[in-house]
Each structure stands twice: as structure tokens, then as C-alpha cells.
């Protein structure tokens, strides 16, 4: 499918999705969010895709929701349309892993989009922030909840109340990103991580993603029970037999996603 606000390249079982609205620093408008939802759903269905990398430009992953598009809307408009609700639900419904590769600004909805992915790799020039307070609003795509879970209350509260940005080093120190890499290496590193995931048995990959995400949705007791049942269920797969046999026979496993 051809998109106007993003590009999709598929190679070696990895889909690289690049947000592409350079004139607005990849600000998230309705068209971009709709196309992103379509591209992710298509990647989820495509047997040639096992992992997804979502990125922007060197200057901006995304500078937030599109302020020009939002500025004139009323409460009735955004409430009736449930602004950003359906869009973000489509993104988080993706079952294949999504790595956010963040270079430059990830602000407001851009930071929230990165946090809605499964993990974030960032370039050393990355800047994260929730500056909605400067616009007379607050985060609306999960930022008050997800940032707080990532970095704790004190830092999240400061960022939401003052609008200050966090640089890459602070983001890594705080647990917001898994790793910082030099800007020129961001995409190769993200693709390498994605290819590593693509080599695994995909039933276990999907189960691991579901189980880790449970940690954000439920109590410790329920989450551990969910994990235990998923772990046990994986013994019904051929990949479990193959993975353990390969280890014992000192060879590489040949997973078949069964
Ligand atoms: N929406 C719409 N357009 C945006 C935008 C946004 N969020 N961010 C940047 N742009 C546009 C600018 O208007 C500008 O376009 P024009 O040349 O047509 O004026 C173009 O992108 C380049 O931006 P700047 O000239 O401002 O670039 P800069 O390098 O001087 O500054 C920046 C970069 C610090 C990121 C600055 O653009 C900025 O502060 N952007 C807004 C950040 C923000 O407030 N994000 C939160 C949005 S609200 C939100 O996201 C709500 C939510 O949670 C759901």
C-alpha cells in the first residue's frame, strides 16, 4: 500500500517504517496516525515481517501531535471523535514487536508514540519531553501514565509540569530507553536488534511481548500467573522441542513458528 506520510521498507523479515512529514517535524496529524495504524496492521498480517522498526528523521522522531490541526477544535469535537483514542489503540494492538528508533525530538505525542512501542533505542542527539503544559493542555496519548511507569513519579511529574526536555543520557539513566547509540548507527543498530528478534521462534516472541506488557496492566500476582501459564503453554509447541534439543545437541535451533 502507498502512504503519503510515511514510508515502509521490508527486508530480511524486518519492516522499517519511517514517519515522513519533514515540513512539520513529523507532527502526528490524523492522516499520519491513520496511515501508521494501517501500516502496522499490514505488517502484522505480512508473513514476510517478524519485527518492526519505527523511526522518524535525524532531526525529529515526532515533535508531537499536530498543533495546527488541533488548535481550532472544541471540547465537543475532540470528545465526540475521542481524539487519539482509536489511533493509539490500533498501534498498541500490534502483535509483532515494534522497536522505536528515536533520533532528535520525541515530544508530546511523539514521546508517547515511542513509549507505546515495545522498546526504545535512541541516538545521542535524542530529546524527550512532554511540553503540552506550554500549550495549556496535558499529554493525551498516554504520557502521564507511561512516562511515570518508565521513569518514576518525581521525574515524570517534573517533565509534565515544567515541560523540560530529557536528553539521551538522562533517558538511558532513567530507564526510558534501552540503549543510546551514536546517531549514525541508530538505524543499523535498530535493524540488527530487529533481525535478532526475527531469528527467534515467533510464538515465543509474541508470548514474551504479551507477558512483559502485562506488567503494565495488572497486579504482580496476576502478571506472574499469566507468565507461568504462557511459559507452560509454550511446551505445546514444536519450537520448544527444537530449541531445547538444539541446545543439548550443541547446534543452532531451526525454529518453524509452530
Ligand atoms: N505540530 C505542528 N507543527 C509543528 C509541530 C507540532 N507539534 N512541531 C513543529 N512543527 C512545525 C513548525 O510549526 C514549523 O513549521 P513552519 O515552518 O510551517 O512554521 C516546523 O515544524 C519546524 O519547526 P520549528 O521551526 O519550530 O523548528 P525548531 O527547530 O525551531 O524547533 C521544536 C523544534 C523545539 C521541536 C519546536 O518545533 C516545538 O516546540 N514544537 C512543538 C513541540 C510540542 O509542543 N509538542 C507537543 C504537541 S501537543 C501534543 O503532543 C498533545 C498530546 O500529547 C496528544
mmCIF file of C-alpha atoms and ligand atoms in Angstrom:
data_model
loop_
_atom_site.group_PDB
_atom_site.id
_atom_site.type_symbol
_atom_site.label_atom_id
_atom_site.label_comp_id
_atom_site.label_asym_id
_atom_site.label_seq_id
_atom_site.Cartn_x
_atom_site.Cartn_y
_atom_site.Cartn_z
ATOM 1 C CA UNK A 1 0.000 0.000 0.000
ATOM 2 C CA UNK A 2 1.312 3.513 -0.794
ATOM 3 C CA UNK A 3 1.345 6.056 2.025
ATOM 4 C CA UNK A 4 1.811 9.820 1.934
ATOM 5 C CA UNK A 5 3.083 10.494 5.441
ATOM 6 C CA UNK A 6 5.365 7.514 5.941
ATOM 7 C CA UNK A 7 7.476 5.013 4.058
ATOM 8 C CA UNK A 8 7.706 1.256 4.579
ATOM 9 C CA UNK A 9 10.655 -0.905 3.546
ATOM 10 C CA UNK A 10 10.651 -4.647 4.163
ATOM 11 C CA UNK A 11 13.894 -6.574 4.115
ATOM 12 C CA UNK A 12 15.053 -9.745 5.797
ATOM 13 C CA UNK A 13 11.825 -10.122 7.848
ATOM 14 C CA UNK A 14 12.017 -6.584 9.264
ATOM 15 C CA UNK A 15 9.678 -3.721 8.333
ATOM 16 C CA UNK A 16 11.278 -0.296 8.649
ATOM 17 C CA UNK A 17 8.554 2.350 8.962
ATOM 18 C CA UNK A 18 9.736 5.953 8.677
ATOM 19 C CA UNK A 19 7.460 8.833 9.617
ATOM 20 C CA UNK A 20 7.779 11.334 6.799
ATOM 21 C CA UNK A 21 6.305 14.800 7.346
ATOM 22 C CA UNK A 22 9.582 16.761 7.339
ATOM 23 C CA UNK A 23 7.773 20.098 6.947
ATOM 24 C CA UNK A 24 6.198 19.612 10.402
ATOM 25 C CA UNK A 25 8.953 17.610 12.158
ATOM 26 C CA UNK A 26 6.727 14.522 11.778
ATOM 27 C CA UNK A 27 3.923 16.056 13.858
ATOM 28 C CA UNK A 28 1.172 13.474 14.270
ATOM 29 C CA UNK A 29 -1.889 14.525 12.278
ATOM 30 C CA UNK A 30 -4.957 12.419 11.577
ATOM 31 C CA UNK A 31 -3.609 11.244 8.229
ATOM 32 C CA UNK A 32 -0.263 10.133 9.664
ATOM 33 C CA UNK A 33 -1.850 8.300 12.594
ATOM 34 C CA UNK A 34 -4.350 6.614 10.269
ATOM 35 C CA UNK A 35 -1.617 5.552 7.862
ATOM 36 C CA UNK A 36 0.575 4.342 10.727
ATOM 37 C CA UNK A 37 -2.280 2.196 12.036
ATOM 38 C CA UNK A 38 -2.782 0.778 8.515
ATOM 39 C CA UNK A 39 0.952 0.124 8.026
ATOM 40 C CA UNK A 40 1.245 -1.667 11.370
ATOM 41 C CA UNK A 41 -1.852 -3.775 10.707
ATOM 42 C CA UNK A 42 -0.426 -4.680 7.292
ATOM 43 C CA UNK A 43 2.946 -5.595 8.858
ATOM 44 C CA UNK A 44 1.141 -7.731 11.442
ATOM 45 C CA UNK A 45 -0.586 -9.649 8.625
ATOM 46 C CA UNK A 46 2.508 -9.966 6.396
ATOM 47 C CA UNK A 47 4.331 -13.286 6.739
ATOM 48 C CA UNK A 48 7.500 -11.601 5.482
ATOM 49 C CA UNK A 49 7.565 -9.372 8.589
ATOM 50 C CA UNK A 50 8.602 -10.635 12.015
ATOM 51 C CA UNK A 51 9.665 -7.367 13.677
ATOM 52 C CA UNK A 52 9.015 -3.681 13.046
ATOM 53 C CA UNK A 53 11.313 -0.675 13.474
ATOM 54 C CA UNK A 54 9.538 2.689 13.734
ATOM 55 C CA UNK A 55 11.625 5.787 13.171
ATOM 56 C CA UNK A 56 11.477 9.403 12.046
ATOM 57 C CA UNK A 57 14.148 11.713 10.637
ATOM 58 C CA UNK A 58 17.504 12.622 12.111
ATOM 59 C CA UNK A 59 16.020 15.883 13.472
ATOM 60 C CA UNK A 60 12.740 14.517 14.807
ATOM 61 C CA UNK A 61 11.151 11.195 15.634
ATOM 62 C CA UNK A 62 7.976 13.279 16.037
ATOM 63 C CA UNK A 63 7.511 16.740 17.558
ATOM 64 C CA UNK A 64 4.104 15.875 18.984
ATOM 65 C CA UNK A 65 0.505 15.895 17.944
ATOM 66 C CA UNK A 66 -0.133 18.376 15.134
ATOM 67 C CA UNK A 67 -0.843 21.676 16.859
ATOM 68 C CA UNK A 68 -2.121 23.316 13.654
ATOM 69 C CA UNK A 69 -4.715 20.582 13.258
ATOM 70 C CA UNK A 70 -5.786 20.683 16.933
ATOM 71 C CA UNK A 71 -5.766 24.419 17.631
ATOM 72 C CA UNK A 72 -9.307 25.238 16.458
ATOM 73 C CA UNK A 73 -11.071 22.215 17.892
ATOM 74 C CA UNK A 74 -13.638 22.418 20.700
ATOM 75 C CA UNK A 75 -14.202 20.044 23.604
ATOM 76 C CA UNK A 76 -17.241 18.651 21.796
ATOM 77 C CA UNK A 77 -15.131 17.970 18.679
ATOM 78 C CA UNK A 78 -12.355 16.090 20.464
ATOM 79 C CA UNK A 79 -14.683 14.286 22.866
ATOM 80 C CA UNK A 80 -17.023 13.175 20.091
ATOM 81 C CA UNK A 81 -14.110 11.981 17.931
ATOM 82 C CA UNK A 82 -12.366 10.541 21.034
ATOM 83 C CA UNK A 83 -9.201 12.286 19.781
ATOM 84 C CA UNK A 84 -6.225 9.877 19.612
ATOM 85 C CA UNK A 85 -8.131 7.054 21.383
ATOM 86 C CA UNK A 86 -8.776 4.740 18.440
ATOM 87 C CA UNK A 87 -5.445 5.647 16.803
ATOM 88 C CA UNK A 88 -3.250 4.674 19.740
ATOM 89 C CA UNK A 89 -5.340 1.556 20.424
ATOM 90 C CA UNK A 90 -4.625 0.370 16.872
ATOM 91 C CA UNK A 91 -0.890 0.908 17.409
ATOM 92 C CA UNK A 92 -0.744 -0.940 20.725
ATOM 93 C CA UNK A 93 -2.845 -3.781 19.262
ATOM 94 C CA UNK A 94 0.100 -4.738 17.009
ATOM 95 C CA UNK A 95 1.190 -8.242 17.986
ATOM 96 C CA UNK A 96 4.636 -8.222 16.398
ATOM 97 C CA UNK A 97 7.380 -6.390 18.304
ATOM 98 C CA UNK A 98 7.908 -2.706 17.480
ATOM 99 C CA UNK A 99 11.252 -1.047 18.216
ATOM 100 C CA UNK A 100 11.164 2.771 18.331
ATOM 101 C CA UNK A 101 14.416 4.176 16.902
ATOM 102 C CA UNK A 102 14.439 7.775 18.130
ATOM 103 C CA UNK A 103 16.697 10.491 16.772
ATOM 104 C CA UNK A 104 16.163 14.171 17.602
ATOM 105 C CA UNK A 105 12.890 15.356 19.108
ATOM 106 C CA UNK A 106 10.366 12.940 20.615
ATOM 107 C CA UNK A 107 7.997 15.450 22.184
ATOM 108 C CA UNK A 108 4.416 15.253 23.402
ATOM 109 C CA UNK A 109 2.603 12.714 21.252
ATOM 110 C CA UNK A 110 6.000 11.797 19.733
ATOM 111 C CA UNK A 111 7.340 10.740 23.130
ATOM 112 C CA UNK A 112 4.057 8.952 23.792
ATOM 113 C CA UNK A 113 4.236 7.112 20.465
ATOM 114 C CA UNK A 114 7.797 5.960 21.233
ATOM 115 C CA UNK A 115 6.685 4.757 24.674
ATOM 116 C CA UNK A 116 3.777 2.833 23.123
ATOM 117 C CA UNK A 117 6.331 0.773 21.174
ATOM 118 C CA UNK A 118 7.947 -2.265 22.812
ATOM 119 C CA UNK A 119 11.312 -0.681 23.484
ATOM 120 C CA UNK A 120 13.168 2.467 22.558
ATOM 121 C CA UNK A 121 16.676 2.723 21.128
ATOM 122 C CA UNK A 122 17.816 6.309 20.799
ATOM 123 C CA UNK A 123 20.542 8.348 19.158
ATOM 124 C CA UNK A 124 22.836 10.531 21.254
ATOM 125 C CA UNK A 125 21.024 13.638 19.931
ATOM 126 C CA UNK A 126 17.598 12.485 21.160
ATOM 127 C CA UNK A 127 15.421 14.788 23.248
ATOM 128 C CA UNK A 128 12.317 13.547 25.040
ATOM 129 C CA UNK A 129 9.671 15.761 26.563
ATOM 130 C CA UNK A 130 6.026 16.282 27.420
ATOM 131 C CA UNK A 131 5.690 20.022 26.741
ATOM 132 C CA UNK A 132 1.868 20.037 26.395
ATOM 133 C CA UNK A 133 1.676 22.177 29.549
ATOM 134 C CA UNK A 134 3.077 25.070 27.464
ATOM 135 C CA UNK A 135 0.017 24.784 25.194
ATOM 136 C CA UNK A 136 -2.498 24.891 28.027
ATOM 137 C CA UNK A 137 -3.217 21.153 27.890
ATOM 138 C CA UNK A 138 -1.705 17.918 29.166
ATOM 139 C CA UNK A 139 -0.488 14.743 27.469
ATOM 140 C CA UNK A 140 -3.301 12.873 25.721
ATOM 141 C CA UNK A 141 -1.763 9.710 24.259
ATOM 142 C CA UNK A 142 -0.743 8.012 27.494
ATOM 143 C CA UNK A 143 2.186 10.213 28.555
ATOM 144 C CA UNK A 144 1.141 10.818 32.157
ATOM 145 C CA UNK A 145 0.778 7.055 32.680
ATOM 146 C CA UNK A 146 3.567 5.563 30.587
ATOM 147 C CA UNK A 147 6.304 8.095 31.411
ATOM 148 C CA UNK A 148 5.546 7.683 35.118
ATOM 149 C CA UNK A 149 5.886 3.905 34.843
ATOM 150 C CA UNK A 150 9.157 4.268 32.898
ATOM 151 C CA UNK A 151 10.968 6.901 34.980
ATOM 152 C CA UNK A 152 9.055 7.168 38.261
ATOM 153 C CA UNK A 153 6.780 9.850 39.669
ATOM 154 C CA UNK A 154 9.261 12.577 40.518
ATOM 155 C CA UNK A 155 10.909 12.872 37.110
ATOM 156 C CA UNK A 156 7.652 12.311 35.211
ATOM 157 C CA UNK A 157 5.872 14.938 37.285
ATOM 158 C CA UNK A 158 8.673 17.458 36.751
ATOM 159 C CA UNK A 159 8.632 16.873 32.996
ATOM 160 C CA UNK A 160 4.851 17.164 32.712
ATOM 161 C CA UNK A 161 4.633 20.234 34.962
ATOM 162 C CA UNK A 162 7.620 22.201 33.638
ATOM 163 C CA UNK A 163 7.801 20.881 30.069
ATOM 164 C CA UNK A 164 11.572 20.407 30.333
ATOM 165 C CA UNK A 165 13.261 18.013 27.894
ATOM 166 C CA UNK A 166 15.355 14.978 28.825
ATOM 167 C CA UNK A 167 18.496 14.269 26.806
ATOM 168 C CA UNK A 168 19.633 10.811 25.659
ATOM 169 C CA UNK A 169 21.994 10.182 28.581
ATOM 170 C CA UNK A 170 19.300 11.036 31.136
ATOM 171 C CA UNK A 171 16.767 8.926 29.218
ATOM 172 C CA UNK A 172 19.068 5.894 29.432
ATOM 173 C CA UNK A 173 19.894 6.537 33.108
ATOM 174 C CA UNK A 174 16.186 6.782 33.903
ATOM 175 C CA UNK A 175 15.162 3.603 32.093
ATOM 176 C CA UNK A 176 13.162 5.350 29.372
ATOM 177 C CA UNK A 177 15.347 3.875 26.610
ATOM 178 C CA UNK A 178 17.116 0.545 26.423
ATOM 179 C CA UNK A 179 20.298 1.954 24.820
ATOM 180 C CA UNK A 180 21.873 5.111 23.393
ATOM 181 C CA UNK A 181 23.931 4.807 20.211
ATOM 182 C CA UNK A 182 25.747 7.344 18.009
ATOM 183 C CA UNK A 183 23.251 8.997 15.649
ATOM 184 C CA UNK A 184 24.864 7.490 12.538
ATOM 185 C CA UNK A 185 24.469 3.987 13.973
ATOM 186 C CA UNK A 186 20.835 4.272 15.099
ATOM 187 C CA UNK A 187 19.159 2.556 12.152
ATOM 188 C CA UNK A 188 21.820 -0.190 11.718
ATOM 189 C CA UNK A 189 21.615 -0.953 15.466
ATOM 190 C CA UNK A 190 17.801 -0.977 15.454
ATOM 191 C CA UNK A 191 17.730 -3.238 12.377
ATOM 192 C CA UNK A 192 20.311 -5.557 13.964
ATOM 193 C CA UNK A 193 18.166 -5.859 17.115
ATOM 194 C CA UNK A 194 15.080 -6.461 14.960
ATOM 195 C CA UNK A 195 16.868 -9.194 12.947
ATOM 196 C CA UNK A 196 17.928 -10.877 16.173
ATOM 197 C CA UNK A 197 14.261 -10.964 17.235
ATOM 198 C CA UNK A 198 13.240 -12.185 13.761
ATOM 199 C CA UNK A 199 15.531 -15.228 14.127
ATOM 200 C CA UNK A 200 13.700 -16.483 17.226
ATOM 201 C CA UNK A 201 10.627 -18.681 17.346
ATOM 202 C CA UNK A 202 7.824 -16.211 16.740
ATOM 203 C CA UNK A 203 5.303 -17.866 19.053
ATOM 204 C CA UNK A 204 7.693 -17.362 21.972
ATOM 205 C CA UNK A 205 8.399 -13.785 20.810
ATOM 206 C CA UNK A 206 4.684 -12.976 20.799
ATOM 207 C CA UNK A 207 4.208 -14.627 24.191
ATOM 208 C CA UNK A 208 7.152 -12.692 25.676
ATOM 209 C CA UNK A 209 5.753 -9.395 24.379
ATOM 210 C CA UNK A 210 2.325 -10.159 25.819
ATOM 211 C CA UNK A 211 3.751 -11.200 29.176
ATOM 212 C CA UNK A 212 6.038 -8.164 29.600
ATOM 213 C CA UNK A 213 3.172 -5.859 28.653
ATOM 214 C CA UNK A 214 1.047 -7.482 31.372
ATOM 215 C CA UNK A 215 3.433 -5.945 33.904
ATOM 216 C CA UNK A 216 1.892 -2.585 32.952
ATOM 217 C CA UNK A 217 -1.698 -3.738 33.041
ATOM 218 C CA UNK A 218 -2.191 -5.841 36.117
ATOM 219 C CA UNK A 219 -1.087 -6.792 39.632
ATOM 220 C CA UNK A 220 2.176 -8.662 40.288
ATOM 221 C CA UNK A 221 0.279 -11.798 41.302
ATOM 222 C CA UNK A 222 -1.906 -11.843 38.181
ATOM 223 C CA UNK A 223 1.070 -10.969 35.956
ATOM 224 C CA UNK A 224 3.147 -13.819 37.341
ATOM 225 C CA UNK A 225 0.259 -16.241 36.879
ATOM 226 C CA UNK A 226 -0.156 -15.029 33.276
ATOM 227 C CA UNK A 227 3.571 -15.540 32.657
ATOM 228 C CA UNK A 228 3.568 -19.015 34.243
ATOM 229 C CA UNK A 229 0.647 -20.204 32.101
ATOM 230 C CA UNK A 230 2.228 -18.776 28.926
ATOM 231 C CA UNK A 231 5.559 -20.427 29.781
ATOM 232 C CA UNK A 232 3.806 -23.749 30.369
ATOM 233 C CA UNK A 233 1.719 -23.390 27.183
ATOM 234 C CA UNK A 234 4.884 -22.999 25.099
ATOM 235 C CA UNK A 235 5.655 -26.654 25.892
ATOM 236 C CA UNK A 236 2.872 -27.460 23.424
ATOM 237 C CA UNK A 237 4.961 -26.004 20.576
ATOM 238 C CA UNK A 238 7.422 -27.714 18.242
ATOM 239 C CA UNK A 239 9.749 -24.746 18.762
ATOM 240 C CA UNK A 240 10.183 -25.654 22.436
ATOM 241 C CA UNK A 241 11.200 -29.206 21.466
ATOM 242 C CA UNK A 242 13.547 -27.871 18.793
ATOM 243 C CA UNK A 243 15.057 -25.089 20.949
ATOM 244 C CA UNK A 244 15.871 -27.403 23.853
ATOM 245 C CA UNK A 245 17.069 -30.270 21.616
ATOM 246 C CA UNK A 246 19.356 -27.867 19.724
ATOM 247 C CA UNK A 247 20.885 -26.675 22.983
ATOM 248 C CA UNK A 248 21.546 -30.246 24.125
ATOM 249 C CA UNK A 249 22.953 -31.222 20.719
ATOM 250 C CA UNK A 250 25.150 -28.076 20.665
ATOM 251 C CA UNK A 251 23.713 -26.731 17.391
ATOM 252 C CA UNK A 252 21.700 -23.708 16.240
ATOM 253 C CA UNK A 253 17.910 -24.158 16.562
ATOM 254 C CA UNK A 254 15.733 -24.165 13.425
ATOM 255 C CA UNK A 255 12.513 -22.568 14.631
ATOM 256 C CA UNK A 256 9.403 -23.102 12.482
ATOM 257 C CA UNK A 257 6.896 -20.965 14.393
ATOM 258 C CA UNK A 258 4.819 -23.996 15.298
HETATM 259 N N1 LIG B 1 2.583 20.470 15.350
HETATM 260 C C1 LIG B 1 2.538 21.115 14.173
HETATM 261 N N2 LIG B 1 3.628 21.643 13.584
HETATM 262 C C2 LIG B 1 4.798 21.518 14.216
HETATM 263 C C3 LIG B 1 4.911 20.861 15.457
HETATM 264 C C4 LIG B 1 3.733 20.317 16.028
HETATM 265 N N3 LIG B 1 3.742 19.617 17.176
HETATM 266 N N4 LIG B 1 6.208 20.917 15.862
HETATM 267 C C5 LIG B 1 6.881 21.557 14.900
HETATM 268 N N5 LIG B 1 6.040 21.939 13.905
HETATM 269 C C6 LIG B 1 6.336 22.686 12.686
HETATM 270 C C7 LIG B 1 6.582 24.158 12.996
HETATM 271 O O1 LIG B 1 5.360 24.856 13.094
HETATM 272 C C8 LIG B 1 7.413 24.561 11.786
HETATM 273 O O2 LIG B 1 6.563 24.747 10.682
HETATM 274 P P1 LIG B 1 6.551 26.170 9.898
HETATM 275 O O3 LIG B 1 7.934 26.295 9.323
HETATM 276 O O4 LIG B 1 5.491 25.990 8.869
HETATM 277 O O5 LIG B 1 6.263 27.209 10.921
HETATM 278 C C9 LIG B 1 8.244 23.309 11.502
HETATM 279 O O6 LIG B 1 7.563 22.227 12.142
HETATM 280 C C10 LIG B 1 9.653 23.408 12.079
HETATM 281 O O7 LIG B 1 9.527 23.687 13.461
HETATM 282 P P2 LIG B 1 10.347 24.884 14.178
HETATM 283 O O8 LIG B 1 10.597 25.988 13.221
HETATM 284 O O9 LIG B 1 9.611 25.205 15.443
HETATM 285 O O10 LIG B 1 11.713 24.112 14.475
HETATM 286 P P3 LIG B 1 12.761 24.437 15.642
HETATM 287 O O11 LIG B 1 13.960 23.613 15.323
HETATM 288 O O12 LIG B 1 12.923 25.893 15.836
HETATM 289 O O13 LIG B 1 12.059 23.863 16.984
HETATM 290 C C11 LIG B 1 10.852 22.242 18.310
HETATM 291 C C12 LIG B 1 11.838 22.489 17.132
HETATM 292 C C13 LIG B 1 11.518 22.602 19.638
HETATM 293 C C14 LIG B 1 10.519 20.749 18.283
HETATM 294 C C15 LIG B 1 9.567 23.100 18.088
HETATM 295 O O14 LIG B 1 9.103 22.884 16.744
HETATM 296 C C16 LIG B 1 8.455 22.782 19.034
HETATM 297 O O15 LIG B 1 8.498 23.191 20.173
HETATM 298 N N6 LIG B 1 7.407 22.046 18.559
HETATM 299 C C17 LIG B 1 6.237 21.773 19.338
HETATM 300 C C18 LIG B 1 6.504 20.727 20.414
HETATM 301 C C19 LIG B 1 5.256 20.475 21.219
HETATM 302 O O16 LIG B 1 4.724 21.339 21.877
HETATM 303 N N7 LIG B 1 4.757 19.209 21.174
HETATM 304 C C20 LIG B 1 3.557 18.830 21.873
HETATM 305 C C21 LIG B 1 2.363 18.931 20.955
HETATM 306 S S1 LIG B 1 0.806 18.676 21.785
HETATM 307 C C22 LIG B 1 0.664 17.015 21.953
HETATM 308 O O17 LIG B 1 1.511 16.247 21.540
HETATM 309 C C23 LIG B 1 -0.589 16.561 22.659
HETATM 310 C C24 LIG B 1 -0.649 15.158 23.031
HETATM 311 O O18 LIG B 1 0.016 14.662 23.903
HETATM 312 C C25 LIG B 1 -1.639 14.324 22.397
#
